[in-house]
mmCIF file of C-alpha atoms in Angstrom:
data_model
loop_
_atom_site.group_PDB
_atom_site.id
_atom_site.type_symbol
_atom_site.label_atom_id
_atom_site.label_comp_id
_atom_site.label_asym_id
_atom_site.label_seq_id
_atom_site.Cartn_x
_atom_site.Cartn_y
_atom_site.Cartn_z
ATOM 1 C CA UNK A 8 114.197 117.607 110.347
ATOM 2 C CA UNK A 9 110.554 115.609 110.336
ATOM 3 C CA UNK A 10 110.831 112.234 110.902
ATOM 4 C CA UNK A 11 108.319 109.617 108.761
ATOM 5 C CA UNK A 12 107.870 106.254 109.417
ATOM 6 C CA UNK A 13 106.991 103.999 106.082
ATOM 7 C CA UNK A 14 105.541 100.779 106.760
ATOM 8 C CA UNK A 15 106.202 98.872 103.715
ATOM 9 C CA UNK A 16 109.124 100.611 102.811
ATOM 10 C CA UNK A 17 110.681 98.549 101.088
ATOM 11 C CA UNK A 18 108.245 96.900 99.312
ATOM 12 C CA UNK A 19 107.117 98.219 95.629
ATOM 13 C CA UNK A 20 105.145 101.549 96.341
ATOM 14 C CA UNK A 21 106.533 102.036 99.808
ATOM 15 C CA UNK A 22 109.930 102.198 98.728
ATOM 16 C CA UNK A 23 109.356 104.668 95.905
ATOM 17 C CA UNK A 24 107.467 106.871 99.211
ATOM 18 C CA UNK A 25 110.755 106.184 101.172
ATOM 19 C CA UNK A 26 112.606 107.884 98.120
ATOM 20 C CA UNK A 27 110.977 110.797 97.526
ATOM 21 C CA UNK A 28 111.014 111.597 101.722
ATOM 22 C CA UNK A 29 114.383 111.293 101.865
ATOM 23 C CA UNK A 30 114.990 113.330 98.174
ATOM 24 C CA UNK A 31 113.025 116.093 99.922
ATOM 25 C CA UNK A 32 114.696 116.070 103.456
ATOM 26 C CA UNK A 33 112.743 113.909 105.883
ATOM 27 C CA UNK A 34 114.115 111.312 108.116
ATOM 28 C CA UNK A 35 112.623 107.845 106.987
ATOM 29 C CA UNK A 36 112.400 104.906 109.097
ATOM 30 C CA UNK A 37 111.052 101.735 107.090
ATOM 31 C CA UNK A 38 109.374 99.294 109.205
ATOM 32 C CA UNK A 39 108.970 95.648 106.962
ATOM 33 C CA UNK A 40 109.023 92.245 107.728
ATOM 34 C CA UNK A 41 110.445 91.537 104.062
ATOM 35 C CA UNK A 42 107.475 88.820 103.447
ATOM 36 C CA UNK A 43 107.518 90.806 100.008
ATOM 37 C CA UNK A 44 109.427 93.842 100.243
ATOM 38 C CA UNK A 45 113.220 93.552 99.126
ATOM 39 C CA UNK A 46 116.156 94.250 100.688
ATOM 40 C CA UNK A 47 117.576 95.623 97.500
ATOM 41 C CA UNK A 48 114.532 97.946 97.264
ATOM 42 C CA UNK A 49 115.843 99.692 100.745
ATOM 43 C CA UNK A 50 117.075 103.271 100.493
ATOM 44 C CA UNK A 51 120.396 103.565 102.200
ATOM 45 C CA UNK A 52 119.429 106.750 104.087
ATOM 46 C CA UNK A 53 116.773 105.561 105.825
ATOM 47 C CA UNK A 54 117.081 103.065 108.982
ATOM 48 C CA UNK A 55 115.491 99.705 108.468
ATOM 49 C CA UNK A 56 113.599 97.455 111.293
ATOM 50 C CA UNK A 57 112.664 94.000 109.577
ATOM 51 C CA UNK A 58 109.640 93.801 111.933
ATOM 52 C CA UNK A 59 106.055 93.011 111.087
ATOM 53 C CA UNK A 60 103.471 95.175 111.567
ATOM 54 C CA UNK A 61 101.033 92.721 113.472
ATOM 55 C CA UNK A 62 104.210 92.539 116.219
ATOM 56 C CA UNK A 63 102.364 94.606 118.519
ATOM 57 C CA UNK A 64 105.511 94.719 121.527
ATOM 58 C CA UNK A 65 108.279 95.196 118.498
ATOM 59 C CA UNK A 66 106.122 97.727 117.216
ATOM 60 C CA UNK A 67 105.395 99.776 120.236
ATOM 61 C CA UNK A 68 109.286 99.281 120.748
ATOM 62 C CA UNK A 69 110.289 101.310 117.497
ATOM 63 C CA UNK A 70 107.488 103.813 117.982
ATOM 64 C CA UNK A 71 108.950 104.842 121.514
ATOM 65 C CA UNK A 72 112.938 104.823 120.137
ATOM 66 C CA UNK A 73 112.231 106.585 117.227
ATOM 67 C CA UNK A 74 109.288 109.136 117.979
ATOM 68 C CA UNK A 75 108.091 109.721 114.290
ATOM 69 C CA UNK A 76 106.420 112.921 113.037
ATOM 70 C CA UNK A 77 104.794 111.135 110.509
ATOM 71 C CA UNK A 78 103.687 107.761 109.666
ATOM 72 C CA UNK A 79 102.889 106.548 106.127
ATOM 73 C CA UNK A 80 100.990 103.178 106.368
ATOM 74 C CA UNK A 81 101.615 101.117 102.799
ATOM 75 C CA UNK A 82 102.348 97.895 104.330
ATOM 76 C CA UNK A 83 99.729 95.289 103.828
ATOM 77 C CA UNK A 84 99.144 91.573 102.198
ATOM 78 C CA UNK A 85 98.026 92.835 98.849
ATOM 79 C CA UNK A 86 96.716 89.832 97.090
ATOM 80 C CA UNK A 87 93.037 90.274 96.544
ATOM 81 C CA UNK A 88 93.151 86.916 95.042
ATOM 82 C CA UNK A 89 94.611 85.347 98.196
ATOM 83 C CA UNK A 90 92.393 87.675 100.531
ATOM 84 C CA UNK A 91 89.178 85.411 98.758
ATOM 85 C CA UNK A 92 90.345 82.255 99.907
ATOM 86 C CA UNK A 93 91.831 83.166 103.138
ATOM 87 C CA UNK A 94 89.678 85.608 105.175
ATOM 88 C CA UNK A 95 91.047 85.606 108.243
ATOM 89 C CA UNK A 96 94.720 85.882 107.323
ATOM 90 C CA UNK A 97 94.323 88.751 105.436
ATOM 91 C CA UNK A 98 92.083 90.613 108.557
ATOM 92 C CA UNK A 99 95.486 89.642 110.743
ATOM 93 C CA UNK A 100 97.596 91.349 108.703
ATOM 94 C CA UNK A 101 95.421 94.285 107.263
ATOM 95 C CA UNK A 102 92.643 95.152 110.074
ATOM 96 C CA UNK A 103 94.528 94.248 113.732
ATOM 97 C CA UNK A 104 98.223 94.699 112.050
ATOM 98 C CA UNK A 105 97.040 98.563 111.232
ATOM 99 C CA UNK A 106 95.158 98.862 114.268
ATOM 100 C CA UNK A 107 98.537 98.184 115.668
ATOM 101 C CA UNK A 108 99.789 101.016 114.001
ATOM 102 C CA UNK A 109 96.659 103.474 115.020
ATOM 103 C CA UNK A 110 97.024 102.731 118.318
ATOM 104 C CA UNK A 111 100.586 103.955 118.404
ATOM 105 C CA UNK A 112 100.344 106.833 116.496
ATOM 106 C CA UNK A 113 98.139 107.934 119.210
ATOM 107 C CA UNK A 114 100.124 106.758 122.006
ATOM 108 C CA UNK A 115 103.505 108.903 120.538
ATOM 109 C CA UNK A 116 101.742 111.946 119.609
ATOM 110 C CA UNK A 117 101.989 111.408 115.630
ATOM 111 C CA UNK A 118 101.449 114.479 113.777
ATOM 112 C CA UNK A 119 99.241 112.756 110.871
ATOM 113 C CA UNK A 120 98.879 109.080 109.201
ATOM 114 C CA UNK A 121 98.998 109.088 105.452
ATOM 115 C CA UNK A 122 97.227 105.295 105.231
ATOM 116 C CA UNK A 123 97.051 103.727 101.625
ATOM 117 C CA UNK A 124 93.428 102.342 100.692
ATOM 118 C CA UNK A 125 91.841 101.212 97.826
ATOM 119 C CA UNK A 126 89.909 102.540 94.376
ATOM 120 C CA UNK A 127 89.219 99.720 92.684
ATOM 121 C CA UNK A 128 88.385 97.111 95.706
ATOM 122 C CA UNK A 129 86.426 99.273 97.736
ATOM 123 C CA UNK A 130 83.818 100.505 94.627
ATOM 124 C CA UNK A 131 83.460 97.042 93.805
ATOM 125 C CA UNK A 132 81.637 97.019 89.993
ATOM 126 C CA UNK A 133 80.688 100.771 90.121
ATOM 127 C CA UNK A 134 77.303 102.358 87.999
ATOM 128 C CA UNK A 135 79.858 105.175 87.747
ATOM 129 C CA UNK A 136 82.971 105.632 85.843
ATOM 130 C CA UNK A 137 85.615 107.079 86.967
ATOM 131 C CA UNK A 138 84.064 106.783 90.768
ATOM 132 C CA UNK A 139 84.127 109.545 92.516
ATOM 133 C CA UNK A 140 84.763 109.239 96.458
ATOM 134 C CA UNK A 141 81.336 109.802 97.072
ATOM 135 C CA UNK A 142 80.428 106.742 95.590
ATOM 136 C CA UNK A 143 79.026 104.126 97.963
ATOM 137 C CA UNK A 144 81.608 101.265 99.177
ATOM 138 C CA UNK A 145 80.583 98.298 98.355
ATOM 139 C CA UNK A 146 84.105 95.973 98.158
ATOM 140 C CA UNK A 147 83.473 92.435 96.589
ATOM 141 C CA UNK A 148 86.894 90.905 98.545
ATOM 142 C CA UNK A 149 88.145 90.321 102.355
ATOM 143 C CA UNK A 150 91.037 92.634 100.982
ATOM 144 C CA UNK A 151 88.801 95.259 100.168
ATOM 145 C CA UNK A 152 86.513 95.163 102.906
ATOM 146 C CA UNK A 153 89.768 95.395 105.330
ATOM 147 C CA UNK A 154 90.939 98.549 103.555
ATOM 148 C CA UNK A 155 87.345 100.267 104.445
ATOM 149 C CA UNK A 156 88.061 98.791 107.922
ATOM 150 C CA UNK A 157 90.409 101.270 108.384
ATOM 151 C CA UNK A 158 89.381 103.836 106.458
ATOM 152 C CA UNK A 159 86.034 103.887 109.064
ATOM 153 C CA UNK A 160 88.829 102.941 111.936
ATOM 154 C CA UNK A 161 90.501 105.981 110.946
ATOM 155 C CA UNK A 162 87.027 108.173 110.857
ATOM 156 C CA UNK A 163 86.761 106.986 114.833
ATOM 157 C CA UNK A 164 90.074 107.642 115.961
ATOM 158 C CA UNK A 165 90.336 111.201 113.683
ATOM 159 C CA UNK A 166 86.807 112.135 115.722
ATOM 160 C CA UNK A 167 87.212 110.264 119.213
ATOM 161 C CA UNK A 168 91.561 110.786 119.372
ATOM 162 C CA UNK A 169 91.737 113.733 117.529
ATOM 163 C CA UNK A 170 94.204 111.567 115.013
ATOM 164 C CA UNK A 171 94.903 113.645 111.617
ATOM 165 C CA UNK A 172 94.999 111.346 108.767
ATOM 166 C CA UNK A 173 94.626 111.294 105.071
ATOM 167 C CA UNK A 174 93.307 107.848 102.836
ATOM 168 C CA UNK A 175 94.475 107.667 99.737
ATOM 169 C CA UNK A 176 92.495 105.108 97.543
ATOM 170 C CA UNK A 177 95.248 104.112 94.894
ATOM 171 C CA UNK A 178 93.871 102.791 91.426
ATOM 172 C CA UNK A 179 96.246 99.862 89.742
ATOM 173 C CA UNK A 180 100.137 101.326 90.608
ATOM 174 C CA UNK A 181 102.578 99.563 88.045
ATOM 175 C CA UNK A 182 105.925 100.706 87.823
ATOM 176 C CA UNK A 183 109.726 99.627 88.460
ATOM 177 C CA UNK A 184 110.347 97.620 91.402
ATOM 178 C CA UNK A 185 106.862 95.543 91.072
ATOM 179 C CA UNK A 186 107.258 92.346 91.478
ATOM 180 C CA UNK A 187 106.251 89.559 89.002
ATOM 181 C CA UNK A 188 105.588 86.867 91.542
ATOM 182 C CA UNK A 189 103.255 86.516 94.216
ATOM 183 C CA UNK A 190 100.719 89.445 95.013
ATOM 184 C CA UNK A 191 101.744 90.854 91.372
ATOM 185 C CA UNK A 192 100.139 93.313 89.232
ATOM 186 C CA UNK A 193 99.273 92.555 85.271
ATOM 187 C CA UNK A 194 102.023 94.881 84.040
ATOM 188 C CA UNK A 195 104.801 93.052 86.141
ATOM 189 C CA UNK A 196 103.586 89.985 84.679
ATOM 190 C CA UNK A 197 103.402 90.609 81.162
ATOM 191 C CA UNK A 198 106.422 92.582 81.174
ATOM 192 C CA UNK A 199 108.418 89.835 83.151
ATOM 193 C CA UNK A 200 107.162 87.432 80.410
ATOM 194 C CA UNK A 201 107.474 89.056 77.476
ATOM 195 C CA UNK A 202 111.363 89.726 78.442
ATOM 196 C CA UNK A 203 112.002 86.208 79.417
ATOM 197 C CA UNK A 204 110.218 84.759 76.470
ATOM 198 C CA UNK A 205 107.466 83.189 78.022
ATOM 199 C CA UNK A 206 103.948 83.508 77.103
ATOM 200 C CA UNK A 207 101.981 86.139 78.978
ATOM 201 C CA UNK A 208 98.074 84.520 79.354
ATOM 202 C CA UNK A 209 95.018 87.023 78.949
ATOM 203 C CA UNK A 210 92.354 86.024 81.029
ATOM 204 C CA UNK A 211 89.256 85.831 79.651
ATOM 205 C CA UNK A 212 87.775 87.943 77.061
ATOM 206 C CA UNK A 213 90.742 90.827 78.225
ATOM 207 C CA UNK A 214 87.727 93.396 77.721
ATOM 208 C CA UNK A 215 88.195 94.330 81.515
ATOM 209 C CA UNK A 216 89.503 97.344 82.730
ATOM 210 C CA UNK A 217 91.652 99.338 85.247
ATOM 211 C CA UNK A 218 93.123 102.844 86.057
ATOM 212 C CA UNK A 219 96.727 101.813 85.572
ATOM 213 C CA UNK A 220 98.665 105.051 87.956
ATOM 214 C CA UNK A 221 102.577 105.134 87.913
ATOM 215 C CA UNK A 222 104.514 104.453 91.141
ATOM 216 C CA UNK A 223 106.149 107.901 91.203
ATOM 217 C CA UNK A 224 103.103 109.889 90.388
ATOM 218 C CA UNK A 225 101.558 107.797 93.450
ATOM 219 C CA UNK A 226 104.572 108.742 95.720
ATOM 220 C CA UNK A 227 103.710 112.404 94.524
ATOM 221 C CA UNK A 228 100.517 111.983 95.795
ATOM 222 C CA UNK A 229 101.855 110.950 99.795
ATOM 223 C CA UNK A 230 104.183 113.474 99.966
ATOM 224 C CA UNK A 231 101.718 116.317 99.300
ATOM 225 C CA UNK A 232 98.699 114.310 101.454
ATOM 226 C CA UNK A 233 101.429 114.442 104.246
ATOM 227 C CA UNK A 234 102.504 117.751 103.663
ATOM 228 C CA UNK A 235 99.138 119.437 103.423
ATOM 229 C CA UNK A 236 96.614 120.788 105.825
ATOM 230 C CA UNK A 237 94.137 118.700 104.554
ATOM 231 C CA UNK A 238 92.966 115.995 107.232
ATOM 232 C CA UNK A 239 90.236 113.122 108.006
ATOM 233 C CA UNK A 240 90.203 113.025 104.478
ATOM 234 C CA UNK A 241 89.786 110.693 101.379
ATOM 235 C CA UNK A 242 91.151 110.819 97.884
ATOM 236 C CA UNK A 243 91.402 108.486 94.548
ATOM 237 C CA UNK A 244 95.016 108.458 93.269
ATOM 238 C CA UNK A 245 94.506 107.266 89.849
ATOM 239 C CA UNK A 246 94.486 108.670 86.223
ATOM 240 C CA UNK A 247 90.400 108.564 85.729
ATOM 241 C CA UNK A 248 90.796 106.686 82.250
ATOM 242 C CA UNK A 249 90.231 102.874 81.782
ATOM 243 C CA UNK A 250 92.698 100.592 79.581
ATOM 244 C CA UNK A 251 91.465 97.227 78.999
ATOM 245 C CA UNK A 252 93.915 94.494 79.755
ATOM 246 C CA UNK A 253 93.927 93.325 75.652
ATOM 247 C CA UNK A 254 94.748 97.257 74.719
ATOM 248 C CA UNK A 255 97.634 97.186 78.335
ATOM 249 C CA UNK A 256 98.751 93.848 76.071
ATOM 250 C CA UNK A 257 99.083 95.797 72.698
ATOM 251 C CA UNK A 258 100.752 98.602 74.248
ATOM 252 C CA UNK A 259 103.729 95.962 75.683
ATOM 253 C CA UNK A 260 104.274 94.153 73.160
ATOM 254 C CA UNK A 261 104.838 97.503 70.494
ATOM 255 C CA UNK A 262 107.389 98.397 73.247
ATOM 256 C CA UNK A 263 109.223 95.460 74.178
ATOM 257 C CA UNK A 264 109.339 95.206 70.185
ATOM 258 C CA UNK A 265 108.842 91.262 70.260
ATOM 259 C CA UNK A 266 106.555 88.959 68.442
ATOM 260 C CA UNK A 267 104.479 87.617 71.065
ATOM 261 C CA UNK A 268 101.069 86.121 70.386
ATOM 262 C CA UNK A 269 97.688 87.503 72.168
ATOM 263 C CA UNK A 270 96.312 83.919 74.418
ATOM 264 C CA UNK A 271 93.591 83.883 76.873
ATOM 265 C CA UNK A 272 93.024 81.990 78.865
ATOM 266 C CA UNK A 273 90.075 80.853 81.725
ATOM 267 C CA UNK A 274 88.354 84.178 82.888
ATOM 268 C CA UNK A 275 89.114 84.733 86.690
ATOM 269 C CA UNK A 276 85.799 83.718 89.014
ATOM 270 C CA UNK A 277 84.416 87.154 90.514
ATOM 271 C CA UNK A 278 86.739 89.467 88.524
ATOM 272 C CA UNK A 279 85.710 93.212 88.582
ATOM 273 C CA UNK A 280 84.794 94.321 84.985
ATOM 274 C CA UNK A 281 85.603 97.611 84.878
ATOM 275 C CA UNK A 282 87.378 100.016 87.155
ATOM 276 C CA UNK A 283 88.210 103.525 86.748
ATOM 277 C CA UNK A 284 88.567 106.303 89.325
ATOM 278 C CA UNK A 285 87.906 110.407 89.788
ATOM 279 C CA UNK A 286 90.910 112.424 90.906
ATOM 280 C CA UNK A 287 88.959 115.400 90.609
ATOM 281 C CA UNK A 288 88.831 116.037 94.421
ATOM 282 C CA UNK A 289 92.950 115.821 94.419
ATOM 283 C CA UNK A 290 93.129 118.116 92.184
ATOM 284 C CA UNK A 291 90.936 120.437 93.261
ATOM 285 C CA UNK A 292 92.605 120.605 96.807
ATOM 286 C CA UNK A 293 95.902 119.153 96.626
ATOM 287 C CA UNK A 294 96.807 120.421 93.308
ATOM 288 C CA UNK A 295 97.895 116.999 92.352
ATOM 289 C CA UNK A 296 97.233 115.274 88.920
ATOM 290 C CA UNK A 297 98.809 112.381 87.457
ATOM 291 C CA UNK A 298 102.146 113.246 85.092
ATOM 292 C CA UNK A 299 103.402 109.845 83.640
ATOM 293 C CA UNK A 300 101.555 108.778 80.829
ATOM 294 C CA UNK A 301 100.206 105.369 80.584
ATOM 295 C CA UNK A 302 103.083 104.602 77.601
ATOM 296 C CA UNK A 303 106.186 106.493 79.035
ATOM 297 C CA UNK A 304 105.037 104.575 82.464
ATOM 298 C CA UNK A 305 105.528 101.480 80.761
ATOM 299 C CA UNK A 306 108.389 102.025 78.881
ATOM 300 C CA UNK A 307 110.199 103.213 81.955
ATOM 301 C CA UNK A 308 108.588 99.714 83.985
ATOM 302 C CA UNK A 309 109.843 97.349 80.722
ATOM 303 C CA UNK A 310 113.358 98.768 80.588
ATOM 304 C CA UNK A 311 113.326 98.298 84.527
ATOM 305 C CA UNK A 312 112.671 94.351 83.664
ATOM 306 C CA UNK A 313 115.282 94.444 80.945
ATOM 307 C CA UNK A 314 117.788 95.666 82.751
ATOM 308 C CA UNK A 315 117.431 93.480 85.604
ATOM 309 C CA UNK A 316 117.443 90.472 83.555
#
C-alpha cells in the first residue's frame, strides 16, 4: 500500500485530498499545525502530526519515520489579503516552509510532489479569459508571487534532483468544510451569513469575477495528478467560466430560500477584476474535467452550513 503525505490535511481542501486517498486505498499521513485546519476535519484513518511545516527538525523527523511515497503539498497561509500587508510572514510560511518540504522529498526518495498553486493569483488581471497556462505570470500579491516561487523551485529541483512533481493552479475552491472566518472564501461567507441572519456585504460594484471549482472535483484532480505519469508539469483546476460575485449572491439567496437584501459595500483596494481559467490542458492529458455544477456545488456547501448550525 502507497503511502501519501498531505500537508494541510486537515484544513478545507486538504482534508477532502486526505478523503479521497484513503477511499481509494493509500496510507495518508496529515502533517498540520491546526493554525486553520480543524481537528474535526481529520479523517480517522489517517495518522495526524500537529507540526508546522516551517519546523524544519520536526519535519525531517516525520519524513524519516514515516518514508512517504507521495507527498501532496496543500498547506499554506492562504489569505491573499493578509499576504499584502505582511510580506515577509507569508514568504516564512509559503516559500522556506515548502522549501522545507522539497528538500525532504529529496532527501527520502519521494516518488512525486503533487504541490497546490494558484490560477487566479499568479495571472494577475489577465488579457485572456479563461487563461491558459501559457499565459505569462504576472501575480499582483506576496501570496501569489510565493506560489510561483515554488512552482520555479520545483522547475530546479525536477531538472537539477530529478524530483517528479505536478502544480496544480486551483481557481476559487468553495465547498463544505470552508471556513467562514479568517483566510475565507466569498461562498463561506455569504453562506455563513445568510444562515445566521446576518447581512452578507458585496463589495463594490459585485461586477467582479472568479472560476468558483468544487472541493471534491479539486480532490479529483490530485488524485489523478498523483496517479499519472505526467511530471514537471502545470495545470489550471478550475471550471473555465466566470460568475460575478452579484450573480454567486443571486444564486444563494434562491437556495437558502431567504429574503436577504443585495448591500455593497467599499470596493476592496487592488482587487482582481476578473478571473477565469483554461482546463483544457487537464483534460486533454489527464482526462479530468470539472463534474459539480456551480448550483448543485452550492447547494451541497449551504446545507453543509445549515446543518452545522
Amino acid at each position: 500500500m502507497s503511502k501519501v503525505l498531505v500537508t494541510g490535511g486537515a484544513g478545507f481542501i486538504g482534508s477532502h485530498i486526505v478523503d479521497l486517498f484513503i477511499k481509494n486505498s493509500y496510507q495518508v499521513v496529515v502533517v498540520d499545525n491546526l493554525k486553520t485546519g480543524k481537528k474535526e476535519n481529520l479523517n480517522p484513518n489517517a495518522k495526524f502530526f500537529e507540526n508546522d511545516i516551517c519546523d524544519a527538525v520536526a519535519l525531517e523527523n516525520i519524513f524519516k519515520e514515516e518514508r512517504p511515497d507521495f507527498v501532496s503539498h496543500q498547506a499554506a497561509h492562504a489569505s491573499v489579503r493578509e499576504s499584502v500587508e505582511d510580506p515577509q510572514f507569508d514568504a516564512q510560511n509559503n516559500i522556506f516552509g515548502s522549501l522545507n518540504i522539497l528538500e525532504n522529498c529529496v532527501k527520502f526518495g519521494v516518488k512525486k510532489i503533487v504541490f497546490a498553486s494558484t490560477g487566479g493569483a499568479l495571472y494577475g488581471e489577465a488579457d485572456q479569459i479563461p487563461t491558459p497556462e501559457n499565459y505569462p505570470a504576472h501575480p499582483l500579491s506576496p501570496y501569489g508571487v510565493a506560489k510561483l516561487t515554488i512552482e520555479n523551485y520545483l522547475f530546479y529541483y525536477g531538472i537539477i534532483k530529478n524530483l517528479n512533481y505536478v502544480v496544480l493552479r486551483y481557481a476559487n475552491v468553495y465547498g463544505e468544510r470552508q471556513d467562514p472566518f479568517g483566510e475565507a472564501g466569498v461562498v463561506a461567507i455569504f453562506s455563513q451569513k445568510i444562515i445566521s441572519g446576518s447581512q452578507p456585504v458585496i463589495n463594490g460594484d459585485g461586477n467582479q469575477t472568479r472560476d468558483y471549482v468544487y472541493v471534491g472535483d479539486v480532490a479529483q484532480a490530485n488524485l489523478l495528478a498523483l496517479e499519472s505519469n505526467k511530471t514537471k508539469i502545470a495545470y489550471n483546476i478550475g471550471t473555465g467560466m466566470e460568475t460575478s460575485v452579484n450573480e454567486l449572491f443571486k444564486i444563494m439567496i434562491e437556495i437558502s430560500e431567504k429574503k436577504v437584501k443585495e448591500v455593497h459595500g467599499a470596493a476592496k483596494e487592488g482587487e482582481q477584476r476578473r478571473s477565469a481559467l483554461d482546463f483544457t490542458k487537464i483534460k486533454n492529458e489527464l482526462g479530468w474535467k470539472p463534474k459539480v455544477a456551480l448550483k448543485e456545488g452550492l447547494q451541497k456547501t449551504c446545507q453543509w452550513f445549515l446543518n452545522k448550525k
